[in-house]
PDB file of C-alpha atoms in Angstrom:
ATOM      1  CA  MET P   1       0.008   0.003   0.007  1.00  0.00           C
ATOM      2  CA  ARG P   2       2.835   2.412   0.874  1.00  0.00           C
ATOM      3  CA  ARG P   3       4.475   1.686  -2.490  1.00  0.00           C
ATOM      4  CA  PHE P   4       1.200   2.387  -4.260  1.00  0.00           C
ATOM      5  CA  PHE P   5       0.783   5.805  -2.603  1.00  0.00           C
ATOM      6  CA  SER P   6       4.426   6.681  -3.253  1.00  0.00           C
ATOM      7  CA  ARG P   7       4.005   5.907  -6.943  1.00  0.00           C
ATOM      8  CA  GLY P   8       0.732   7.839  -6.939  1.00  0.00           C
ATOM      9  CA  THR P   9       2.486  10.872  -5.463  1.00  0.00           C
ATOM     10  CA  LYS P  10       5.026  10.890  -8.292  1.00  0.00           C
ATOM     11  CA  ILE P  11       2.272  10.528 -10.920  1.00  0.00           C
ATOM     12  CA  LEU P  12       0.248  13.322  -9.282  1.00  0.00           C
ATOM     13  CA  SER P  13       3.284  15.608  -9.162  1.00  0.00           C
ATOM     14  CA  CYS P  14       3.856  15.210 -12.881  1.00  0.00           C
ATOM     15  CA  ALA P  15       0.195  15.560 -13.778  1.00  0.00           C
ATOM     16  CA  LEU P  16      -0.326  18.733 -11.768  1.00  0.00           C
ATOM     17  CA  ILE P  17       2.367  20.548 -13.731  1.00  0.00           C
ATOM     18  CA  LEU P  18       0.061  20.401 -16.736  1.00  0.00           C
ATOM     19  CA  ILE P  19      -2.988  21.734 -14.867  1.00  0.00           C
ATOM     20  CA  PHE P  20      -4.203  25.247 -14.097  1.00  0.00           C
ATOM     21  CA  CYS P  21      -7.536  29.981 -10.855  1.00  0.00           C
ATOM     22  CA  SER P  22     -10.199  31.287  -9.026  1.00  0.00           C
ATOM     23  CA  ASP P  23     -10.333  34.668  -7.403  1.00  0.00           C
ATOM     24  CA  VAL P  24     -10.915  32.980  -4.045  1.00  0.00           C
ATOM     25  CA  ALA P  25      -7.379  31.596  -3.869  1.00  0.00           C
ATOM     26  CA  LEU P  26      -4.640  33.866  -5.111  1.00  0.00           C
ATOM     27  CA  ALA P  27      -2.398  33.220  -2.136  1.00  0.00           C
ATOM     28  CA  GLY P  28       0.896  31.674  -3.086  1.00  0.00           C
ATOM     29  CA  GLY P  29       0.871  32.290  -6.808  1.00  0.00           C
ATOM     30  CA  TRP P  30      -0.415  35.650  -8.018  1.00  0.00           C
ATOM     31  CA  PRO P  31       0.563  39.181  -6.903  1.00  0.00           C
ATOM     32  CA  ARG P  32      -1.807  41.090  -4.658  1.00  0.00           C
ATOM     33  CA  ALA P  33      -3.122  44.465  -5.797  1.00  0.00           C
ATOM     34  CA  PRO P  34      -1.438  47.311  -3.854  1.00  0.00           C
ATOM     35  CA  GLY P  35      -3.141  47.723  -0.521  1.00  0.00           C
ATOM     36  CA  SER P  36      -5.098  44.442  -0.686  1.00  0.00           C
ATOM     37  CA  GLY P  37      -4.252  41.199   1.076  1.00  0.00           C
ATOM     38  CA  GLU P  38      -5.199  37.971   2.706  1.00  0.00           C
ATOM     39  CA  LEU P  39      -4.761  36.709   6.285  1.00  0.00           C
ATOM     40  CA  ILE P  40      -5.055  32.951   6.842  1.00  0.00           C
ATOM     41  CA  THR P  41      -5.082  31.728  10.451  1.00  0.00           C
ATOM     42  CA  THR P  42      -5.012  27.958  10.967  1.00  0.00           C
ATOM     43  CA  VAL P  43      -4.994  25.503  13.871  1.00  0.00           C
ATOM     44  CA  SER P  44      -3.373  22.154  13.137  1.00  0.00           C
ATOM     45  CA  ARG P  45      -2.954  18.942  15.125  1.00  0.00           C
ATOM     46  CA  MET P  46      -0.186  16.512  14.201  1.00  0.00           C
ATOM     47  CA  ARG P  47      -0.205  12.915  15.453  1.00  0.00           C
ATOM     48  CA  SER P  48       2.515  10.271  15.026  1.00  0.00           C
ATOM     49  CA  ASN P  49       3.243   6.887  16.607  1.00  0.00           C
ATOM     50  CA  ALA P  50       6.185   5.827  14.416  1.00  0.00           C
ATOM     51  CA  ARG P  51       9.430   7.030  12.932  1.00  0.00           C
ATOM     52  CA  THR P  52      10.455   6.000   9.454  1.00  0.00           C
ATOM     53  CA  GLU P  53      13.659   4.406  10.784  1.00  0.00           C
ATOM     54  CA  ASP P  54      11.951   2.367  13.528  1.00  0.00           C
ATOM     55  CA  LYS P  55      12.904  -1.281  13.402  1.00  0.00           C
ATOM     56  CA  ILE P  56      11.234  -4.287  15.008  1.00  0.00           C
ATOM     57  CA  ASP P  57      13.205  -5.833  17.865  1.00  0.00           C
ATOM     58  CA  THR P  58      13.622  -9.438  16.669  1.00  0.00           C
ATOM     59  CA  SER P  59      13.913 -10.688  20.304  1.00  0.00           C
ATOM     60  CA  THR P  60      10.608  -9.168  21.403  1.00  0.00           C
ATOM     61  CA  GLY P  61       8.769  -8.559  18.132  1.00  0.00           C
ATOM     62  CA  LYS P  62       8.067  -4.949  19.236  1.00  0.00           C
ATOM     63  CA  ILE P  63       9.014  -1.476  18.054  1.00  0.00           C
ATOM     64  CA  SER P  64      10.456   0.998  20.604  1.00  0.00           C
ATOM     65  CA  PRO P  65       7.555   3.006  22.064  1.00  0.00           C
ATOM     66  CA  PHE P  66       7.127   6.399  20.441  1.00  0.00           C
ATOM     67  CA  ARG P  67       4.305   8.922  20.615  1.00  0.00           C
ATOM     68  CA  TYR P  68       4.418  12.486  19.275  1.00  0.00           C
ATOM     69  CA  ARG P  69       1.754  15.182  19.292  1.00  0.00           C
ATOM     70  CA  LYS P  70       2.053  18.744  18.015  1.00  0.00           C
ATOM     71  CA  THR P  71      -0.544  21.560  18.033  1.00  0.00           C
ATOM     72  CA  GLU P  72       0.255  24.662  16.009  1.00  0.00           C
ATOM     73  CA  ILE P  73      -1.474  28.006  15.491  1.00  0.00           C
ATOM     74  CA  THR P  74      -0.248  29.836  12.406  1.00  0.00           C
ATOM     75  CA  SER P  75      -1.061  33.248  10.963  1.00  0.00           C
ATOM     76  CA  TYR P  76       0.006  33.728   7.357  1.00  0.00           C
ATOM     77  CA  LEU P  77      -0.278  37.138   5.676  1.00  0.00           C
ATOM     78  CA  GLU P  78       0.084  38.357   2.057  1.00  0.00           C
ATOM     79  CA  LEU P  79      -0.087  42.112   1.395  1.00  0.00           C
ATOM     80  CA  GLY P  80       0.259  43.840  -1.955  1.00  0.00           C
ATOM     81  CA  LEU P  81       2.843  46.620  -1.847  1.00  0.00           C
ATOM     82  CA  ILE P  82       3.245  47.796  -5.408  1.00  0.00           C
ATOM     83  CA  ASP P  83       2.440  46.294  -8.795  1.00  0.00           C
ATOM     84  CA  ASP P  84       3.851  42.733  -8.984  1.00  0.00           C
ATOM     85  CA  LEU P  85       5.350  42.844  -5.462  1.00  0.00           C
ATOM     86  CA  THR P  86       3.655  41.074  -2.556  1.00  0.00           C
ATOM     87  CA  ALA P  87       4.948  41.033   1.030  1.00  0.00           C
ATOM     88  CA  ILE P  88       4.733  37.697   2.917  1.00  0.00           C
ATOM     89  CA  GLY P  89       4.778  37.105   6.663  1.00  0.00           C
ATOM     90  CA  GLU P  90       4.077  34.235   9.033  1.00  0.00           C
ATOM     91  CA  LEU P  91       3.926  33.790  12.819  1.00  0.00           C
ATOM     92  CA  ALA P  92       3.567  30.419  14.485  1.00  0.00           C
ATOM     93  CA  HIS P  93       2.903  29.173  18.032  1.00  0.00           C
ATOM     94  CA  THR P  94       3.762  25.487  18.619  1.00  0.00           C
ATOM     95  CA  LYS P  95       3.055  23.096  21.453  1.00  0.00           C
ATOM     96  CA  GLU P  96       4.675  19.650  21.143  1.00  0.00           C
ATOM     97  CA  ARG P  97       4.968  16.527  23.276  1.00  0.00           C
ATOM     98  CA  SER P  98       7.242  13.532  22.663  1.00  0.00           C
ATOM     99  CA  GLU P  99       6.842  10.369  24.668  1.00  0.00           C
ATOM    100  CA  LEU P 100       9.939   8.135  24.385  1.00  0.00           C
ATOM    101  CA  VAL P 101      11.462   5.251  26.244  1.00  0.00           C
ATOM    102  CA  VAL P 102      13.855   7.595  28.044  1.00  0.00           C
ATOM    103  CA  GLY P 103      11.099  10.012  29.077  1.00  0.00           C
ATOM    104  CA  THR P 104       8.564  12.701  28.025  1.00  0.00           C
ATOM    105  CA  PHE P 105       9.632  15.993  26.508  1.00  0.00           C
ATOM    106  CA  GLU P 106       7.365  19.059  26.087  1.00  0.00           C
ATOM    107  CA  ASN P 107       7.728  22.629  24.956  1.00  0.00           C
ATOM    108  CA  SER P 108       5.361  25.443  24.021  1.00  0.00           C
ATOM    109  CA  GLY P 109       5.763  28.997  22.694  1.00  0.00           C
ATOM    110  CA  ILE P 110       6.204  31.229  19.669  1.00  0.00           C
ATOM    111  CA  SER P 111       8.141  28.857  17.409  1.00  0.00           C
ATOM    112  CA  ARG P 112       9.041  30.884  14.303  1.00  0.00           C
ATOM    113  CA  ILE P 113       8.736  34.150  12.414  1.00  0.00           C
ATOM    114  CA  LYS P 114       8.906  34.178   8.624  1.00  0.00           C
ATOM    115  CA  ALA P 115       9.182  37.193   6.314  1.00  0.00           C
ATOM    116  CA  GLY P 116       9.852  37.787   2.657  1.00  0.00           C
ATOM    117  CA  PHE P 117       8.210  38.747  -0.586  1.00  0.00           C
ATOM    118  CA  ARG P 118       7.082  37.435  -3.981  1.00  0.00           C
ATOM    119  CA  TYR P 119       7.892  39.336  -7.163  1.00  0.00           C
ATOM    120  CA  ALA P 120       6.187  38.552 -10.440  1.00  0.00           C
ATOM    121  CA  ILE P 121       8.779  38.428 -13.207  1.00  0.00           C
ATOM    122  CA  GLY P 122       6.444  37.882 -16.148  1.00  0.00           C
ATOM    123  CA  THR P 123       4.214  35.441 -18.067  1.00  0.00           C
ATOM    124  CA  TRP P 124       5.295  32.856 -20.576  1.00  0.00           C
ATOM    125  CA  GLU P 125       3.056  30.242 -22.198  1.00  0.00           C
ATOM    126  CA  GLU P 126       0.110  31.425 -20.010  1.00  0.00           C
ATOM    127  CA  THR P 127       2.187  30.709 -16.862  1.00  0.00           C
ATOM    128  CA  LEU P 128       3.122  33.409 -14.392  1.00  0.00           C
ATOM    129  CA  PHE P 129       6.705  33.172 -13.118  1.00  0.00           C
ATOM    130  CA  SER P 130       7.711  34.736  -9.764  1.00  0.00           C
ATOM    131  CA  ILE P 131      10.731  34.654  -7.405  1.00  0.00           C
ATOM    132  CA  GLN P 132      10.067  34.289  -3.679  1.00  0.00           C
ATOM    133  CA  PRO P 133      12.822  34.819  -1.092  1.00  0.00           C
ATOM    134  CA  LEU P 134      11.875  34.027   2.493  1.00  0.00           C
ATOM    135  CA  VAL P 135      13.795  34.138   5.812  1.00  0.00           C
ATOM    136  CA  THR P 136      12.667  32.139   8.860  1.00  0.00           C
ATOM    137  CA  LEU P 137      13.832  32.760  12.420  1.00  0.00           C
ATOM    138  CA  HIS P 138      13.193  29.830  14.772  1.00  0.00           C
ATOM    139  CA  LEU P 139      12.431  30.737  18.383  1.00  0.00           C
ATOM    140  CA  GLU P 140      11.748  27.328  19.938  1.00  0.00           C
ATOM    141  CA  ASP P 141      13.497  23.952  19.944  1.00  0.00           C
ATOM    142  CA  ILE P 142      11.479  21.435  17.895  1.00  0.00           C
ATOM    143  CA  SER P 143      12.622  17.991  18.920  1.00  0.00           C
ATOM    144  CA  GLU P 144      10.967  15.896  16.239  1.00  0.00           C
ATOM    145  CA  ASN P 145      12.084  18.029  13.301  1.00  0.00           C
ATOM    146  CA  PRO P 146      14.471  15.931  11.160  1.00  0.00           C
ATOM    147  CA  VAL P 147      17.253  18.543  11.490  1.00  0.00           C
ATOM    148  CA  MET P 148      16.690  19.175  15.228  1.00  0.00           C
ATOM    149  CA  ILE P 149      15.704  22.894  15.093  1.00  0.00           C
ATOM    150  CA  HIS P 150      17.018  25.007  17.974  1.00  0.00           C
ATOM    151  CA  SER P 151      16.038  28.500  19.115  1.00  0.00           C
ATOM    152  CA  GLY P 152      18.021  31.027  17.100  1.00  0.00           C
ATOM    153  CA  ASP P 153      18.361  28.882  13.997  1.00  0.00           C
ATOM    154  CA  VAL P 154      17.811  30.683  10.665  1.00  0.00           C
ATOM    155  CA  ASP P 155      16.582  29.379   7.288  1.00  0.00           C
ATOM    156  CA  ALA P 156      16.985  31.446   4.095  1.00  0.00           C
ATOM    157  CA  GLU P 157      15.049  30.192   1.068  1.00  0.00           C
ATOM    158  CA  ILE P 158      14.843  31.289  -2.530  1.00  0.00           C
ATOM    159  CA  ALA P 159      11.989  29.737  -4.570  1.00  0.00           C
ATOM    160  CA  LEU P 160      10.694  29.875  -8.103  1.00  0.00           C
ATOM    161  CA  VAL P 161       6.905  30.034  -8.248  1.00  0.00           C
ATOM    162  CA  LEU P 162       4.849  29.044 -11.318  1.00  0.00           C
ATOM    163  CA  ALA P 163       1.114  29.852 -11.420  1.00  0.00           C
ATOM    164  CA  ARG P 164      -1.361  28.941 -14.140  1.00  0.00           C
ATOM    165  CA  SER P 165      -5.133  29.388 -14.292  1.00  0.00           C
ATOM    166  CA  ASP P 166      -7.713  28.017 -16.721  1.00  0.00           C
ATOM    167  CA  SER P 167     -11.065  26.263 -16.831  1.00  0.00           C
ATOM    168  CA  PHE P 168     -11.665  22.569 -17.205  1.00  0.00           C
ATOM    169  CA  MET P 169     -15.049  21.234 -18.269  1.00  0.00           C
ATOM    170  CA  GLY P 170     -16.593  24.510 -17.149  1.00  0.00           C
ATOM    171  CA  VAL P 171     -14.891  24.495 -13.729  1.00  0.00           C
ATOM    172  CA  GLU P 172     -12.432  27.188 -12.674  1.00  0.00           C
ATOM    173  CA  VAL P 173      -9.083  25.513 -11.840  1.00  0.00           C
ATOM    174  CA  PHE P 174      -5.495  26.520 -11.078  1.00  0.00           C
ATOM    175  CA  SER P 175      -2.116  25.197 -10.175  1.00  0.00           C
ATOM    176  CA  VAL P 176       0.757  26.694  -8.204  1.00  0.00           C
ATOM    177  CA  GLN P 177       4.187  25.071  -8.223  1.00  0.00           C
ATOM    178  CA  GLU P 178       7.021  26.065  -5.912  1.00  0.00           C
ATOM    179  CA  ILE P 179      10.613  24.867  -6.323  1.00  0.00           C
ATOM    180  CA  GLY P 180      12.802  26.116  -3.471  1.00  0.00           C
ATOM    181  CA  TRP P 181      16.286  25.803  -2.016  1.00  0.00           C
ATOM    182  CA  SER P 182      16.967  26.631   1.688  1.00  0.00           C
ATOM    183  CA  TRP P 183      20.270  27.521   3.305  1.00  0.00           C
ATOM    184  CA  ARG P 184      20.415  26.599   6.958  1.00  0.00           C
ATOM    185  CA  ASN P 185      22.884  27.606   9.705  1.00  0.00           C
ATOM    186  CA  SER P 186      24.090  25.607  12.724  1.00  0.00           C
ATOM    187  CA  ASP P 187      25.615  22.905  10.558  1.00  0.00           C
ATOM    188  CA  ARG P 188      22.140  21.734   9.484  1.00  0.00           C
ATOM    189  CA  PRO P 189      21.950  20.386   5.917  1.00  0.00           C
ATOM    190  CA  ASP P 190      20.479  22.649   3.220  1.00  0.00           C
ATOM    191  CA  GLU P 191      17.092  21.532   1.848  1.00  0.00           C
ATOM    192  CA  VAL P 192      15.293  21.466  -1.481  1.00  0.00           C
ATOM    193  CA  ARG P 193      11.543  21.263  -1.882  1.00  0.00           C
ATOM    194  CA  ALA P 194       9.059  20.866  -4.742  1.00  0.00           C
ATOM    195  CA  ASP P 195       5.435  21.576  -3.796  1.00  0.00           C
ATOM    196  CA  ILE P 196       2.438  21.519  -6.114  1.00  0.00           C
ATOM    197  CA  THR P 197      -1.017  22.847  -5.318  1.00  0.00           C
ATOM    198  CA  LEU P 198      -4.037  22.093  -7.479  1.00  0.00           C
ATOM    199  CA  GLY P 199      -7.266  23.989  -6.870  1.00  0.00           C
ATOM    200  CA  ALA P 200     -10.754  23.773  -8.273  1.00  0.00           C
ATOM    201  CA  LYS P 201     -13.836  25.998  -7.745  1.00  0.00           C
ATOM    202  CA  PRO P 202     -16.858  23.923  -8.720  1.00  0.00           C
ATOM    203  CA  ARG P 203     -19.222  26.751  -7.693  1.00  0.00           C
ATOM    204  CA  PRO P 204     -18.897  30.340  -6.398  1.00  0.00           C
ATOM    205  CA  GLY P 205     -17.634  30.404  -2.845  1.00  0.00           C
ATOM    206  CA  THR P 206     -16.437  26.796  -2.731  1.00  0.00           C
ATOM    207  CA  MET P 207     -12.882  25.641  -3.427  1.00  0.00           C
ATOM    208  CA  PHE P 208     -10.977  22.351  -3.180  1.00  0.00           C
ATOM    209  CA  LEU P 209      -7.189  22.204  -2.720  1.00  0.00           C
ATOM    210  CA  LEU P 210      -5.004  19.196  -3.325  1.00  0.00           C
ATOM    211  CA  LYS P 211      -1.295  19.485  -2.525  1.00  0.00           C
ATOM    212  CA  SER P 212       1.797  17.357  -3.093  1.00  0.00           C
ATOM    213  CA  LEU P 213       4.478  18.394  -0.582  1.00  0.00           C
ATOM    214  CA  ASN P 214       8.012  17.098  -1.140  1.00  0.00           C
ATOM    215  CA  GLY P 215      11.309  17.971   0.592  1.00  0.00           C
ATOM    216  CA  ALA P 216      14.760  16.501   1.048  1.00  0.00           C
ATOM    217  CA  ALA P 217      18.077  17.366   2.701  1.00  0.00           C
ATOM    218  CA  LEU P 218      21.061  17.944   0.406  1.00  0.00           C
ATOM    219  CA  ASP P 219      23.479  16.415   2.878  1.00  0.00           C
ATOM    220  CA  SER P 220      23.402  13.739   5.562  1.00  0.00           C
ATOM    221  CA  LEU P 221      22.032  14.412   9.029  1.00  0.00           C
ATOM    222  CA  PRO P 222      24.198  13.970  12.183  1.00  0.00           C
ATOM    223  CA  ASN P 223      23.050  10.314  12.224  1.00  0.00           C
ATOM    224  CA  GLU P 224      24.550   9.947   8.708  1.00  0.00           C
ATOM    225  CA  LYS P 225      21.088   9.543   7.158  1.00  0.00           C
ATOM    226  CA  HIS P 226      19.456  11.753   4.516  1.00  0.00           C
ATOM    227  CA  TYR P 227      16.094  13.380   5.361  1.00  0.00           C
ATOM    228  CA  ARG P 228      13.349  13.003   2.741  1.00  0.00           C
ATOM    229  CA  SER P 229       9.574  13.508   3.038  1.00  0.00           C
ATOM    230  CA  ASN P 230       6.619  13.163   0.656  1.00  0.00           C
ATOM    231  CA  LYS P 231       3.160  14.154   1.801  1.00  0.00           C
ATOM    232  CA  LEU P 232      -0.322  14.681   0.369  1.00  0.00           C
ATOM    233  CA  ALA P 233      -2.818  17.245   1.668  1.00  0.00           C
ATOM    234  CA  PHE P 234      -6.465  17.980   0.909  1.00  0.00           C
ATOM    235  CA  SER P 235      -8.559  21.007   2.018  1.00  0.00           C
ATOM    236  CA  LEU P 236     -12.012  22.390   1.509  1.00  0.00           C
ATOM    237  CA  VAL P 237     -12.373  26.200   1.641  1.00  0.00           C
ATOM    238  CA  GLN P 238     -15.922  27.509   1.911  1.00  0.00           C
ATOM    239  CA  ASP P 239     -16.957  31.193   1.924  1.00  0.00           C
ATOM    240  CA  LEU P 240     -18.959  32.216   4.995  1.00  0.00           C
ATOM    241  CA  PRO P 241     -22.138  34.310   4.588  1.00  0.00           C
ATOM    242  CA  GLN P 242     -20.821  37.568   3.064  1.00  0.00           C
ATOM    243  CA  ASN P 243     -23.652  39.670   4.455  1.00  0.00           C
ATOM    244  CA  ILE P 244     -22.522  38.690   7.984  1.00  0.00           C
ATOM    245  CA  LEU P 245     -18.749  38.100   7.591  1.00  0.00           C
ATOM    246  CA  PRO P 246     -17.633  39.740   4.352  1.00  0.00           C
ATOM    247  CA  GLY P 247     -14.339  38.531   2.869  1.00  0.00           C
ATOM    248  CA  THR P 248     -14.117  35.449   5.139  1.00  0.00           C
ATOM    249  CA  ALA P 249     -13.932  31.728   4.396  1.00  0.00           C
ATOM    250  CA  PHE P 250     -13.550  28.556   6.486  1.00  0.00           C
ATOM    251  CA  GLU P 251     -11.020  25.830   5.726  1.00  0.00           C
ATOM    252  CA  ALA P 252     -10.929  22.196   6.882  1.00  0.00           C
ATOM    253  CA  GLY P 253      -8.267  19.748   5.725  1.00  0.00           C
ATOM    254  CA  VAL P 254      -5.945  16.816   6.376  1.00  0.00           C
ATOM    255  CA  GLU P 255      -2.310  16.119   5.530  1.00  0.00           C
ATOM    256  CA  ARG P 256      -0.790  12.666   5.398  1.00  0.00           C
ATOM    257  CA  PHE P 257       2.773  11.366   5.285  1.00  0.00           C
ATOM    258  CA  ILE P 258       3.188   9.044   2.226  1.00  0.00           C
ATOM    259  CA  ASP P 259       6.869   8.133   2.023  1.00  0.00           C
ATOM    260  CA  GLY P 260      10.283   9.247   3.218  1.00  0.00           C
ATOM    261  CA  GLN P 261      13.192   8.598   5.596  1.00  0.00           C
ATOM    262  CA  GLY P 262      14.757  10.233   8.595  1.00  0.00           C
ATOM    263  CA  THR P 263      11.444  11.706   9.767  1.00  0.00           C
ATOM    264  CA  ILE P 264       8.160  10.662  11.386  1.00  0.00           C
ATOM    265  CA  ASP P 265       5.083   8.989   9.946  1.00  0.00           C
ATOM    266  CA  ASP P 266       2.441  11.583  10.753  1.00  0.00           C
ATOM    267  CA  THR P 267      -1.118  12.692  10.065  1.00  0.00           C
ATOM    268  CA  THR P 268      -2.185  16.345  10.497  1.00  0.00           C
ATOM    269  CA  PHE P 269      -5.721  17.713  10.761  1.00  0.00           C
ATOM    270  CA  ARG P 270      -6.239  21.436  10.079  1.00  0.00           C
ATOM    271  CA  VAL P 271      -8.996  24.063  10.385  1.00  0.00           C
ATOM    272  CA  GLY P 272      -8.537  27.660   9.399  1.00  0.00           C
ATOM    273  CA  LEU P 273     -10.113  31.058   8.776  1.00  0.00           C
ATOM    274  CA  TRP P 274      -9.330  33.092   5.657  1.00  0.00           C
ATOM    275  CA  TYR P 275      -9.846  36.829   5.592  1.00  0.00           C
ATOM    276  CA  ARG P 276      -9.479  38.824   2.362  1.00  0.00           C
ATOM    277  CA  PHE P 277      -9.284  42.613   2.435  1.00  0.00           C
TER     278      PHE P 277
END
């Protein structure tokens, strides 16, 4: 079953490159008009009971006990500055709990601040190309991150963003592809990622999002292993009554680990509130 999903992820990633936007979801691909923006606040809950490197003890037939839970509240902002230039910011609060053989570890607090921008270079073959530099400052230790994030660590990423919109069988659809490289300090390995988002708006005010999220370290971790992760995510975004809450929408979604190494096998549930202004 794992092999089937892994193969499906690769097929999906290739297929989404050929696909396609609705006005309800410009975040992440298209520039914001000067003075307009979108604020997305989400609450997510991650659950995991296994690491990808866990092995069965042949003498007992058991895997070393492991239980990880993480709750995160994230606020993501996009704000149009001038034509073709959009500011990006993110603030996250994280609470995590790891239960291991050697004991239980917990931490809670503001975990990261992210800032940067996206600049639209131009359109070619009906696809909008943008560059997106982002800097992330980590403020909390995150024990179950593959590269063992510590307070004060910094990530600097440069990404190429491709966005395309169209209609398919009368349905508004879009795709956003991000290919990024991150430099990391503290002797942590640099990372590359390739994320693809496919969206469809079957009717006004309703949008479906399907994402393929893929990342890998460019060098080995301290345990001499290479980190790699492939995930799939699905969300429904539904506009709320505009006569009561204008410019708002509700999101509900799930994200699932499909394949990888040097990380944890997790499932994340998410709810969010989108506000466009």
